[in-house]
Coordinates of C-alpha atoms and ligand atoms in Angstrom, one line a residue:
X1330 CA 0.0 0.0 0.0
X1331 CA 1.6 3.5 -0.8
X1332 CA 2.4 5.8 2.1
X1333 CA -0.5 8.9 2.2
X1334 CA 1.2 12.0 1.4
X1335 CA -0.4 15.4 2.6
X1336 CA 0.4 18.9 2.5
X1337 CA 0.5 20.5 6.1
X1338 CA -3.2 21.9 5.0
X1339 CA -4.2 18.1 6.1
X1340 CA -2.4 17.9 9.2
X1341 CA -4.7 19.6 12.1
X1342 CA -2.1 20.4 14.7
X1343 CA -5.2 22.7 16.0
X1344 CA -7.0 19.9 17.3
X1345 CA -4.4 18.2 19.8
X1346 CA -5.7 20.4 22.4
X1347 CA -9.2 19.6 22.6
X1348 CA -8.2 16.0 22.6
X1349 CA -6.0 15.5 25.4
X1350 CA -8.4 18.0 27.3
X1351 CA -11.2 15.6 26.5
X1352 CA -8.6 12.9 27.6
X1353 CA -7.7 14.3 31.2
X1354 CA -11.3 15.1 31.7
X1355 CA -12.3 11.4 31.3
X1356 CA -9.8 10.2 33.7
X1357 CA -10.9 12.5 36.6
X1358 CA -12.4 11.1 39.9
X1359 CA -16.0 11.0 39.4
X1360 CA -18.1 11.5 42.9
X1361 CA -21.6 11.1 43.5
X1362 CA -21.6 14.5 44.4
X1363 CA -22.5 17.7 42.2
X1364 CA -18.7 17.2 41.5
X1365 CA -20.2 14.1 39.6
X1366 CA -22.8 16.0 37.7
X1367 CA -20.3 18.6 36.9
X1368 CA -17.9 16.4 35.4
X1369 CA -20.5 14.2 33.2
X1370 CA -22.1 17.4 31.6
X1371 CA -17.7 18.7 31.4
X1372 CA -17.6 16.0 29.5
X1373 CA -20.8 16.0 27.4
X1374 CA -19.9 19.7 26.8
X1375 CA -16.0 18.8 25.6
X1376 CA -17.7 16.1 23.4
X1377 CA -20.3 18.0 21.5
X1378 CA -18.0 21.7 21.4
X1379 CA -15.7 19.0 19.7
X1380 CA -18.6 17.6 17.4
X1381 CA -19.9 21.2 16.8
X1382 CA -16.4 22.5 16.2
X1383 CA -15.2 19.7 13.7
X1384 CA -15.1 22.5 11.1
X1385 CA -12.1 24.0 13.3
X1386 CA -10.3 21.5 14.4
X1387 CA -11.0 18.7 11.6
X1388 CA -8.9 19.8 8.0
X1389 CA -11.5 21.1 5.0
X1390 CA -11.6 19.2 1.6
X1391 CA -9.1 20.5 -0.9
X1392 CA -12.5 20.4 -3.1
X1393 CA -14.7 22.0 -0.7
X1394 CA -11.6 24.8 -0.2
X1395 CA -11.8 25.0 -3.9
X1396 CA -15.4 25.4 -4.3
X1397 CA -16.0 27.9 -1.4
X1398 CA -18.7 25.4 0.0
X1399 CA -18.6 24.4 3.7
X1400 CA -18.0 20.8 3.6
X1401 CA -20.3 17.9 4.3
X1402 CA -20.6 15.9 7.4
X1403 CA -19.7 13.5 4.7
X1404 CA -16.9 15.2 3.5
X1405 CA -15.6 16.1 6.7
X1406 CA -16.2 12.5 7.8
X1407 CA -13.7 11.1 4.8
X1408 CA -11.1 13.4 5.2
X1409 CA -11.0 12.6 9.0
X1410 CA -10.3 8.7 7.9
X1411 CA -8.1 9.4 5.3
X1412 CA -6.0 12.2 7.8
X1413 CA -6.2 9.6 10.9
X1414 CA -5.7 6.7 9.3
X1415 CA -2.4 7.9 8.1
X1416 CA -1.2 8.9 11.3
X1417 CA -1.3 5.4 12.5
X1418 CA 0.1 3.8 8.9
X1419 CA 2.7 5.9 9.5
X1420 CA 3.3 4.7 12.9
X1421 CA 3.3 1.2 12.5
X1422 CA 5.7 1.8 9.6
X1423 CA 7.8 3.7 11.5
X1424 CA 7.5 1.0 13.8
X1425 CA 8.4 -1.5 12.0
X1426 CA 4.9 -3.3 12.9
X1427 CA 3.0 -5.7 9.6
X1428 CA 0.2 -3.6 8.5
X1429 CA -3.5 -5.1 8.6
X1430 CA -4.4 -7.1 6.1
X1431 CA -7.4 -10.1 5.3
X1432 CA -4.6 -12.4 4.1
X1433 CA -4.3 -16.0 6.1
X1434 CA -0.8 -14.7 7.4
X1435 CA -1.7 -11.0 8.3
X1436 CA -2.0 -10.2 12.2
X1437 CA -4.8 -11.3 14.2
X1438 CA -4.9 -8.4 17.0
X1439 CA -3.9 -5.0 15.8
X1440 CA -1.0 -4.3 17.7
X1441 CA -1.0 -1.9 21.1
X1442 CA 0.0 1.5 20.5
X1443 CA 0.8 4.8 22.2
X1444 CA -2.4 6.8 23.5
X1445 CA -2.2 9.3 20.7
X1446 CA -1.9 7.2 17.5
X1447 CA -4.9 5.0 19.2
X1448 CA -6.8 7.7 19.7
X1449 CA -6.3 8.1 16.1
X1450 CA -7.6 4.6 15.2
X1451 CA -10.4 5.1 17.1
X1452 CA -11.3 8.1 15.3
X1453 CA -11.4 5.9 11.9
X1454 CA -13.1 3.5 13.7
X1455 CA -15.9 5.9 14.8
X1456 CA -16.4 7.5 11.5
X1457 CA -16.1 4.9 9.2
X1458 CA -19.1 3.5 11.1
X1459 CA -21.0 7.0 10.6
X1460 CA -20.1 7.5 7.5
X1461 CA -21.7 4.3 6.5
X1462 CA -24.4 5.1 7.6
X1463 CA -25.0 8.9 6.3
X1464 CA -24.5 7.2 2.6
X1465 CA -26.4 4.6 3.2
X1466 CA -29.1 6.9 4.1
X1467 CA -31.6 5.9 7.3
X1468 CA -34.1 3.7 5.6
X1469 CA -31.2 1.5 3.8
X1470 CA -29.7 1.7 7.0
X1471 CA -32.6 0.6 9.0
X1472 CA -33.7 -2.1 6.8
X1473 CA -30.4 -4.1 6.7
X1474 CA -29.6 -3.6 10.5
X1475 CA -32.3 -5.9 11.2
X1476 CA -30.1 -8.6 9.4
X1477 CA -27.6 -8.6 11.4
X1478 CA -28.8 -11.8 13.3
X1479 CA -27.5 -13.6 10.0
X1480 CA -23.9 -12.7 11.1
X1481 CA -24.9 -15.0 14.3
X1482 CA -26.6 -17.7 12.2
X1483 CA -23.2 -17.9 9.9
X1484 CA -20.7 -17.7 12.7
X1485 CA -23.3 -20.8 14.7
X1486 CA -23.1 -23.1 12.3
X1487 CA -19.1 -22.5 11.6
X1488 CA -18.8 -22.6 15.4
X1489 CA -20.7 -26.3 15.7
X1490 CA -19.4 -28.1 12.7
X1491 CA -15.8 -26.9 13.7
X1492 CA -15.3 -25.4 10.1
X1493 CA -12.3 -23.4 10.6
X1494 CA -10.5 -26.0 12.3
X1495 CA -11.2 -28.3 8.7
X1496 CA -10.5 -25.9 6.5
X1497 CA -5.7 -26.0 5.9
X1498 CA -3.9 -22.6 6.9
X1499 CA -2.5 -23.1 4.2
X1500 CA -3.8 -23.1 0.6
X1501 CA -7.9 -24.9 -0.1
X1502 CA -10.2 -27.3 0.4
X1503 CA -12.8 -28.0 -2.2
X1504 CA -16.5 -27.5 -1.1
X1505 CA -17.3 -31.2 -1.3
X1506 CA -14.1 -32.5 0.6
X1507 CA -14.9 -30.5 3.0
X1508 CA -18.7 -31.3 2.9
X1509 CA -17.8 -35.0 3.3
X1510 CA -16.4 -33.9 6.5
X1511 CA -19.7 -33.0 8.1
X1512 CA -23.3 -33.8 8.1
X1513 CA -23.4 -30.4 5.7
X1514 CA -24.6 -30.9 2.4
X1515 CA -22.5 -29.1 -0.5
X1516 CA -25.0 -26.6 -1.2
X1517 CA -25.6 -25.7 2.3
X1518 CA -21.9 -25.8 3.6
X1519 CA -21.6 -23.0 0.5
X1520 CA -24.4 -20.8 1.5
X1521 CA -23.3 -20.6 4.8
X1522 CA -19.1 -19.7 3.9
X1523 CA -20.5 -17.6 1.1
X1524 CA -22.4 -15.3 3.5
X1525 CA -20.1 -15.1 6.0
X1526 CA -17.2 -14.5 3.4
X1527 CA -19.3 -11.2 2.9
X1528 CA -17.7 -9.7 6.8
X1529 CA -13.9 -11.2 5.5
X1530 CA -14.4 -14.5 7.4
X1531 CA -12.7 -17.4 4.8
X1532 CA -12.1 -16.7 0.9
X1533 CA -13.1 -18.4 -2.5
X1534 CA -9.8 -17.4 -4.3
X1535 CA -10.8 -20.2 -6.7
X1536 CA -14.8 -21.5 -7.1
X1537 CA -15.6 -24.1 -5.4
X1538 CA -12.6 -24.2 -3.1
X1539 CA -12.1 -22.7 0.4
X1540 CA -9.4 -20.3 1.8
X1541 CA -8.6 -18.8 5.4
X1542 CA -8.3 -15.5 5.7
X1543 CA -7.1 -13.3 8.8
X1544 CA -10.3 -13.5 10.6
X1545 CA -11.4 -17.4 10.0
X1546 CA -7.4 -18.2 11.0
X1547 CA -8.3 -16.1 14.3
X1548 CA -11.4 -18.6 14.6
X1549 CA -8.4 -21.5 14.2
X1550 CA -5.9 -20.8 16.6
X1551 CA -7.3 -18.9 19.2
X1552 CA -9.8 -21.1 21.7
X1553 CA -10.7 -18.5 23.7
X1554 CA -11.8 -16.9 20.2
X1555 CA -14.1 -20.0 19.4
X1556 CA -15.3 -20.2 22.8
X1557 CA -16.5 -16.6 22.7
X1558 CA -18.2 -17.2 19.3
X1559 CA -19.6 -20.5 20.7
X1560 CA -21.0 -19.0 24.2
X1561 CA -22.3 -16.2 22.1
X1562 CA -24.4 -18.1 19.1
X1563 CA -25.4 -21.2 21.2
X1564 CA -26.3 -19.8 24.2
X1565 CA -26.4 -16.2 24.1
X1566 CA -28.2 -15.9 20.4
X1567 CA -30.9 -18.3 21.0
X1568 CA -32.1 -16.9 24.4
X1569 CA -31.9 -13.2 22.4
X1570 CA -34.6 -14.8 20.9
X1571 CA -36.6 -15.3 23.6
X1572 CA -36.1 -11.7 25.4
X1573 CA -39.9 -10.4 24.4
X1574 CA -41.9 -13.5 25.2
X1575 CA -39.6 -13.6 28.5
X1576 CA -40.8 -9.8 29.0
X1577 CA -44.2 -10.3 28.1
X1578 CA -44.7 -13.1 30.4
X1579 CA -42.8 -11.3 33.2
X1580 CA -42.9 -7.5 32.6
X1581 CA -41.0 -6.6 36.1
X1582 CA -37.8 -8.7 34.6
X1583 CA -35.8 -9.5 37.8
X1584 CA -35.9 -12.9 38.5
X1585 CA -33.3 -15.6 37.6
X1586 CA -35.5 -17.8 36.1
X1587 CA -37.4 -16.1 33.9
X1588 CA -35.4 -14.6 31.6
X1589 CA -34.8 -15.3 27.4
X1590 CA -32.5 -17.9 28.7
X1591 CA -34.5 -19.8 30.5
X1592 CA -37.5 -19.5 28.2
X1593 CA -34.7 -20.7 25.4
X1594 CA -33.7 -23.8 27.3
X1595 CA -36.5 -24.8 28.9
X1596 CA -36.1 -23.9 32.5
X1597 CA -38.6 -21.0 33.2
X1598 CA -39.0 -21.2 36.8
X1599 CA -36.6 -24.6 37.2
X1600 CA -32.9 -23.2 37.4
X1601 CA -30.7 -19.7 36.4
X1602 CA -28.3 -20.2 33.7
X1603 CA -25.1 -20.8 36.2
X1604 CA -27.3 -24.0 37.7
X1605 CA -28.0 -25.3 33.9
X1606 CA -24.2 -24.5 33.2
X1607 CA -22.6 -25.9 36.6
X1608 CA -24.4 -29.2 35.5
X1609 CA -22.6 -28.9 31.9
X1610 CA -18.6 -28.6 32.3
X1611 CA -18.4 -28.7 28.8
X1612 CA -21.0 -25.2 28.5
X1613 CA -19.3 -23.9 31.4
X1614 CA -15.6 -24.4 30.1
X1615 CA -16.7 -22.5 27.1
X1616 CA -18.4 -19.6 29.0
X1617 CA -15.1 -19.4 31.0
X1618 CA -13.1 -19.2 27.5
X1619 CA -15.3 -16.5 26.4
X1620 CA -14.5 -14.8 29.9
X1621 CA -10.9 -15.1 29.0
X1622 CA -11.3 -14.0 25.4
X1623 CA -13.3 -10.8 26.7
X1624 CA -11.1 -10.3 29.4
X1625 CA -8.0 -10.2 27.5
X1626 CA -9.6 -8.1 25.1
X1627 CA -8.9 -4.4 24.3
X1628 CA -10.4 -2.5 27.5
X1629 CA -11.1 -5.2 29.7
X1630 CA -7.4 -6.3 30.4
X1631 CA -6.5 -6.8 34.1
X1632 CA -3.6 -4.8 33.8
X1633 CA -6.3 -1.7 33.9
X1634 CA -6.5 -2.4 37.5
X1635 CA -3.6 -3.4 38.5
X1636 CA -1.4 -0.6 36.8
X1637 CA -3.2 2.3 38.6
X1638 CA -6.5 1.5 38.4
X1639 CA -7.0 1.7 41.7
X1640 CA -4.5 2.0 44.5
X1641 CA -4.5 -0.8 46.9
X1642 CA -0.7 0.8 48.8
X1643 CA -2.3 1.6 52.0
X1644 CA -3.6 -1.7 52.6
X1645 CA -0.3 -3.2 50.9
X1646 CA 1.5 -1.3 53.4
X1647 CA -0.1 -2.8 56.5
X1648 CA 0.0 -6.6 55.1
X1649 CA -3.9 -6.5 55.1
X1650 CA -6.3 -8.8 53.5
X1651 CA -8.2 -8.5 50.4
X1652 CA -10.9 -10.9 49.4
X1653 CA -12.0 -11.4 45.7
X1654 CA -15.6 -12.8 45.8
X1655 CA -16.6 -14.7 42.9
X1656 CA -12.7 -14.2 42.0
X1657 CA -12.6 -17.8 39.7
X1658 CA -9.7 -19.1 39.9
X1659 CA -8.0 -16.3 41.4
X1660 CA -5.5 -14.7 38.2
X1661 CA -6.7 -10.8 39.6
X1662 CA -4.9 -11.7 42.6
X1663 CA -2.6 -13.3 41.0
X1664 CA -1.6 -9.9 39.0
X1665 CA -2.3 -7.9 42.4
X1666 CA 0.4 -10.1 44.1
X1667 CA 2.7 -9.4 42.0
X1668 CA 2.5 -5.8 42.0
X1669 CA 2.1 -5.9 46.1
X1670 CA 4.3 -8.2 47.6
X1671 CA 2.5 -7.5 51.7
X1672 CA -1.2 -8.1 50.9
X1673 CA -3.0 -11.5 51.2
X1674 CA -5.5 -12.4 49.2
X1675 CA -9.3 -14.6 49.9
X1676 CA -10.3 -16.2 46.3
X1677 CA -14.0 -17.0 46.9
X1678 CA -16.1 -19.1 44.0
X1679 CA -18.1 -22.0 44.1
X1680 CA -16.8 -25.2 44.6
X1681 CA -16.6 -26.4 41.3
X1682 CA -14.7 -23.7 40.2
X1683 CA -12.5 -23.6 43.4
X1684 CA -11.8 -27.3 42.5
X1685 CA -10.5 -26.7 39.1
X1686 CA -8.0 -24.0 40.0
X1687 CA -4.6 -24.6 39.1
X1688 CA -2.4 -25.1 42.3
X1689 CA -0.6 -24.3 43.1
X1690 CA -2.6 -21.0 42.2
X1691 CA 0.8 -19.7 40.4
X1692 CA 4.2 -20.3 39.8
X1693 CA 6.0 -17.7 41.9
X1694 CA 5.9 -19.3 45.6
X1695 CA 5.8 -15.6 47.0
X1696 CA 2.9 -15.1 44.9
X1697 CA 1.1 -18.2 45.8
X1698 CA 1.5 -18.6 49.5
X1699 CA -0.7 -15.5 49.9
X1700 CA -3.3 -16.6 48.1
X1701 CA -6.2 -18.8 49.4
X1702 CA -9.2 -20.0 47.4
X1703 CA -11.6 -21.2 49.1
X1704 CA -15.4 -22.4 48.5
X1705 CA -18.0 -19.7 49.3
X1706 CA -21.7 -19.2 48.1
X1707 CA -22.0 -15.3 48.3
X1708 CA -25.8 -15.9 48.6
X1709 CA -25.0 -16.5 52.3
X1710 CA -23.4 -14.3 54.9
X1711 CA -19.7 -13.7 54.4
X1712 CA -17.5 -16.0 56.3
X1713 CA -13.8 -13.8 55.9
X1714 CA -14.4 -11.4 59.0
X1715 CA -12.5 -8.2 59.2
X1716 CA -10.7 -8.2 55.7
X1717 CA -10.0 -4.5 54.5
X1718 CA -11.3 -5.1 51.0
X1719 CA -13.9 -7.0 49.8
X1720 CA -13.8 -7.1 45.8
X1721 CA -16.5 -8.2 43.1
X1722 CA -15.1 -7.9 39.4
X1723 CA -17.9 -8.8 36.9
X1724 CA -20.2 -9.6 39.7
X1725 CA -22.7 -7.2 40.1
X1726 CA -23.3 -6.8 36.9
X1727 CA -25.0 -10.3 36.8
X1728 CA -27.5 -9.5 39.0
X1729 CA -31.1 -7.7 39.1
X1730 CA -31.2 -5.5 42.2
X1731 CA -33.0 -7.9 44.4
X1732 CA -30.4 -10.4 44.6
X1733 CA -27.7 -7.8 44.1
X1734 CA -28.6 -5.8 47.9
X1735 CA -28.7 -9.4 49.1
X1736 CA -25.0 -10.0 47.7
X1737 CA -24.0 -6.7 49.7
X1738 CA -26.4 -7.5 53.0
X1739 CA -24.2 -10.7 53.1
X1740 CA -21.4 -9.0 53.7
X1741 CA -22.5 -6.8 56.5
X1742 CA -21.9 -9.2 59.7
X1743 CA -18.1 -9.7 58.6
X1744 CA -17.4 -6.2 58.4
X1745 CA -15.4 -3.9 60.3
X1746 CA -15.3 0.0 60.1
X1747 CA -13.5 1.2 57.7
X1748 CA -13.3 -1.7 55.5
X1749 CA -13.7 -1.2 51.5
X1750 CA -16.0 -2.9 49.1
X1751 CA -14.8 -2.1 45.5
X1752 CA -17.5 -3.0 42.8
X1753 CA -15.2 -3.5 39.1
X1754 CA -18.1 -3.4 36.6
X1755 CA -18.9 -1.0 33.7
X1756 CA -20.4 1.9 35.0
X1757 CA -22.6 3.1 32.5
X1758 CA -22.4 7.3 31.7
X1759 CA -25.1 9.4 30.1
X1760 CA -25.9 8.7 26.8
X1761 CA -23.2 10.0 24.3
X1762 CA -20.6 10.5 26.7
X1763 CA -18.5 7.8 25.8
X1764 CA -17.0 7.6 22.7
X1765 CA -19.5 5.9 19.8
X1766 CA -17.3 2.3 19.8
X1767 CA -17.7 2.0 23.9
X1768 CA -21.2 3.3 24.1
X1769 CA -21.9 0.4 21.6
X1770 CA -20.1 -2.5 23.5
X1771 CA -21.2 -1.1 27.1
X1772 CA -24.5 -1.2 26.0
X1773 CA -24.2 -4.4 24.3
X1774 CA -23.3 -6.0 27.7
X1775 CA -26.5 -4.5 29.3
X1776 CA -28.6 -6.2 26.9
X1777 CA -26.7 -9.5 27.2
X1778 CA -27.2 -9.2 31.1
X1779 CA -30.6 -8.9 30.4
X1780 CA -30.9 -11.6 27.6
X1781 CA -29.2 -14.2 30.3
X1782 CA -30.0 -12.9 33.6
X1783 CA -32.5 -10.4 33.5
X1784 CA -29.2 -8.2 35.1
X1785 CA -28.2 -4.9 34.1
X1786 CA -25.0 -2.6 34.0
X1787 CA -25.6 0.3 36.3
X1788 CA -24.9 3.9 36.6
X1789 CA -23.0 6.0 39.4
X1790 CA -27.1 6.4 41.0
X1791 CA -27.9 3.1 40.5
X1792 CA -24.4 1.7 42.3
X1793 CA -25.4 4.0 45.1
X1794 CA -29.1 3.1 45.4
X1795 CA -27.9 -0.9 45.8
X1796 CA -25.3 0.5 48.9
X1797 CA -28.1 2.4 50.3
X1798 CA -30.7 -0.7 49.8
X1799 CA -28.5 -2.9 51.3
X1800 CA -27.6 -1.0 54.6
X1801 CA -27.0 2.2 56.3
X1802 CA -23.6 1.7 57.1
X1803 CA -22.6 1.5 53.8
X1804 CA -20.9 5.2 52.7
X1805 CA -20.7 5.6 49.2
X1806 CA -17.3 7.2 48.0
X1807 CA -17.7 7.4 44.2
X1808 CA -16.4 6.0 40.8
X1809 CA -13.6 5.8 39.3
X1810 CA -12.2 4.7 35.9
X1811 CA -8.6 4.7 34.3
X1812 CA -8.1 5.9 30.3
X1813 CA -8.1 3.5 28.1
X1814 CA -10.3 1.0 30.1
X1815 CA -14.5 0.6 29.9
X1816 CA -14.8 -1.1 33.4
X1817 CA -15.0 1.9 36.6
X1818 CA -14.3 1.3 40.0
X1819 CA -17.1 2.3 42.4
X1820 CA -16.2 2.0 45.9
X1821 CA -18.1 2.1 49.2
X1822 CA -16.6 1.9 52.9
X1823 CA -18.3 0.6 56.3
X1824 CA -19.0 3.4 58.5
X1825 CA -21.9 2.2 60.8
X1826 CA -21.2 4.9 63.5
X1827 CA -22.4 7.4 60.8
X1828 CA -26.1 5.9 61.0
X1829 CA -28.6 8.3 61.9
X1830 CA -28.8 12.1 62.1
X1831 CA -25.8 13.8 60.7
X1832 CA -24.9 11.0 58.3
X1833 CA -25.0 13.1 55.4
X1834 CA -22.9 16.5 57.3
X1835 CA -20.5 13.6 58.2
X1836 CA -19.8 11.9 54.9
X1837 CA -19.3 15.5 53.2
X1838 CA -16.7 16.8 55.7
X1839 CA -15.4 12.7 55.0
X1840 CA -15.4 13.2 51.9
X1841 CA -13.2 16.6 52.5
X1842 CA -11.0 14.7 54.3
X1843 CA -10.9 11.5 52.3
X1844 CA -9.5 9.9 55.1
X1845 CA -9.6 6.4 56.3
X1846 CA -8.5 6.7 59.8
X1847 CA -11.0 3.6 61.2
X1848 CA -9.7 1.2 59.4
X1849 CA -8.4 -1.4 62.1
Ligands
SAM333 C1 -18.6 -13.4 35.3 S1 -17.6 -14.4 36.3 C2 -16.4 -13.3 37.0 C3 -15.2 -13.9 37.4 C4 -14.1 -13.0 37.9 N1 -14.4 -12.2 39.0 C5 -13.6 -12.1 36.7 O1 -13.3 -10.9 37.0 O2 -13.4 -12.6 35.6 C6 -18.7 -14.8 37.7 C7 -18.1 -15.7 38.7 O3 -19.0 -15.8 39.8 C8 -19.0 -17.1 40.2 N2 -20.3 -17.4 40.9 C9 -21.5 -17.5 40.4 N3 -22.4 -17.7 41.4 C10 -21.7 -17.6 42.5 C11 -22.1 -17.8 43.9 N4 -23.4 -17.9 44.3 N5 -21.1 -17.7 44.9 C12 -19.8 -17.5 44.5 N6 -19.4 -17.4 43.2 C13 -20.3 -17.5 42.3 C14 -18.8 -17.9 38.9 O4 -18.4 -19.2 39.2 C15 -17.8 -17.1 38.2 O5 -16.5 -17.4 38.5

């Protein structure tokens, strides 16, 4: 591909600024207070003087300069791919990094980048997808959205008959070698490639015969990949099906077992999706690889915690005790112990999963020793007293707000003052303050919680309203969330001698001070 070559007209130095002030601004502390308000709307404001402003800080067309015309959204839309997408060519050449391609050999992950030069991918990303959609115009758009199901259809039957694992890396298969493979028929076995060859996912670079490409490689070698697509079109995609008879049957949508899921499988009112899966090791190893595959995907990494996500120093510094509930097998401590060598650590999951933790839990002794998994049902009352942290990552956000005040009344009896409960879920913004690509995936979750669990992602309130639900004691501090990462950290501390009159005087001048001086 030839390098891009612009004139300094196409190089918008002017609009650096408003970016890393929109940057700095995300990363701030966000309180429940006013302060909270104040920085949402700072934020809403930064993003729409930046959408409003695009003519100053995003270059005009060379046509549109000619012409006199004020350019397009369109316009302006194109010449912000074509400028951004430059900046990051040139990058990876720089670099030295293999540019994308669909090719078999061509990389599977885009590679990690500085902030700046991902900032500028993100801007392609963003209005590539808008520009689609303005040419497309809103009926063409609208009519073909609604076919996006097929995508899921493709990728299930791929998924089940193991396609991409029977199709060579290298060079083809013909259509009916690889039909006599599986139950497909010839004609059906096309179809299906054919379609999903349409989204780059295997190649026909002869008729009749199948290639990989990048994407159907990915689907290959990477199991966490496959697990992801597998937990996603055999158990996620069905029970989407099911989401409207589940709400018309059950309009309040909180329960368990009474959600698209359970209307899917057949256990409205028997069992919630962890029972059906806890009886299935082979579902539930998948759903755990799909965990891994999202989790070590871009945003979600562990490393977002750990690397100043939240500081845990002040209860490193004291040797104190943090306990990870629902923690699987235990690799967030693991990370965490590495980074503080004093703290110890409580791994709490059901006994399956406990069970089928490595162990030791990792390789590095001075890692392990500190770590204990043990079996605990967080349905009943918490059985680690006195710990100074008690942690739930991708907990809450399984759970309607019945069961999720009981998850937080549980802990009450074990607590002393002072200690911390740290909640490491999305915590969803207003609408179109996060950038397009995260307000699509956050919200993605939210309806897969609801599909599976009738569960939701929360906002800042909400994560507040469950503290105050569940007890008195409970003193909400605020959210937090680093750059670069869609999951916040909302934390809450014990404080039961605030109950009562003055609670709120108290928790402000707290709040002030920001200090933890209970804590035993
Ligand atoms: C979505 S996973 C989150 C795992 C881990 N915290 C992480 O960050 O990836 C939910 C975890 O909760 C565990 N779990 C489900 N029900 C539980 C219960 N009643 N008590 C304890 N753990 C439970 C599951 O076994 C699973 O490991």
């Amino acid at each position: 591909m030839a390098k891009f070559k612009f004139s300094s007209l196409l190089h918008p130095s002017s609009s650096k600024p408003a970016q890393s002030a929109d940057r700095t601004q995300k990363s701030n502390r966000q309180s429940f207070s006013a302060l909270s308000s104040h920085s949402i709307l700072k934020h809403q404001e930064a993003s729409s003087s930046q959408a409003s402003t695009t003519n100053a800080t995003t270059p005009k067309s060379t046509d549109a300069l000619e012409t006199g015309r004020s350019p397009s959204r369109m316009a302006e839309l194109a010449t912000k791919i074509v400028t951004e997408t430059a900046k990051v060519e040139e990058y990876m050449r720089d670099n030295g990094m293999e540019l994308p391609g669909f090719e078999v050999h061509s990389p599977a992950d885009f590679p990690s980048m500085p902030e700046e030069v991902q900032q500028s991918r993100l801007e392609v990303i963003h209005a590539t997808s808008e520009l689609q959609r303005l040419i497309q115009g809103p009926k063409q758009t609208m009519r073909w959205m609604i076919w996006n199901f097929l995508d899921s259809v493709s990728l299930q039957i791929i998924y089940s008959y193991g396609l991409a694992l029977l199709v060579p890396k290298e060079g083809t298969i013909s259509l009916e070698e690889l039909a006599s493979k599986t139950t497909l028929d010839r004609t059906n076995l096309a179809r299906v490639l054919r379609y999903a060859m349409t989204s780059g996912v295997f190649c026909e670079p002869i008729p009749g015969h199948i290639g990989h490409t990048s994407a159907s490689a990915a689907l290959m070698e990477d199991k966490a990949l496959a697990d992801w697509i597998g937990f996603n079109s055999e158990d996620i995609f069905p029970s989407s099906a099911h989401v409207l008879k589940a709400l018309r049957a059950y309009p309040e949508a909180t329960s368990l077992v009474q959600t698209g899921f359970n209307f899917a499988f057949d256990t409205v009112n028997k069992e919630p999706m962890f029972v059906t899966f806890g009886k299935d090791p082979t579902r539930a190893k998948r759903m755990g690889g799909a965990m891994a595959s999202l989790t070590g995907g871009e945003g979600y990494e562990v490393s977002h915690l750990v690397d100043g996500g939240y500081d845990f120093g002040d209860v490193d510094a004291r040797g104190g005790t943090m306990v990870d509930i629902g923690g699987s097998h235990g690799f967030v401590c693991v990370d965490l112990a590495k980074k503080y060598s004093n703290m110890k650590f409580v791994v709490q999951d059901l006994p399956k999963t406990v069970e089928s933790a490595p162990n030791p839990v990792s390789d590095d002794s001075q890692v392990a020793e500190r770590i204990e998994l043990q079996a605990h049902d967080f349905f009943t009352e918490q059985k680690v007293k006195d710990a100074d942290v008690y942690f739930f990552r991708w907990i809450m956000h399984n759970y309607s707000t019945p069961y999720a005040v009981k998850i937080l009344k549980n802990l009450v009896p074990a607590l002393k003052p002072g200690a911390k409960i740290l909640i490491n879920d999305h915590c969803v913004r207003k609408p179109g303050s996060e950038t397009p690509w995260d307000e699509r995936l956050i919200r993605g979750m939210d309806m897969v919680m609801l599909t599976l669990l009738n569960a939701q992602e929360r906002d800042e309130e909400e994560f507040k309203a469950l503290f105050s639900a569940a007890d008195d004691g409970y003193v909400f501090k605020g959210v937090t969330r680093k750059e670069g990462c869609r999951m916040s950290v909302v934390e809450a501390v014990w404080r039961p001698q605030l109950v009562g009159k003055g609670k709120e005087a108290a928790i402000e001048r707290e709040g002030k001070a920001d200090g933890d001086e209970d804590m035993a």
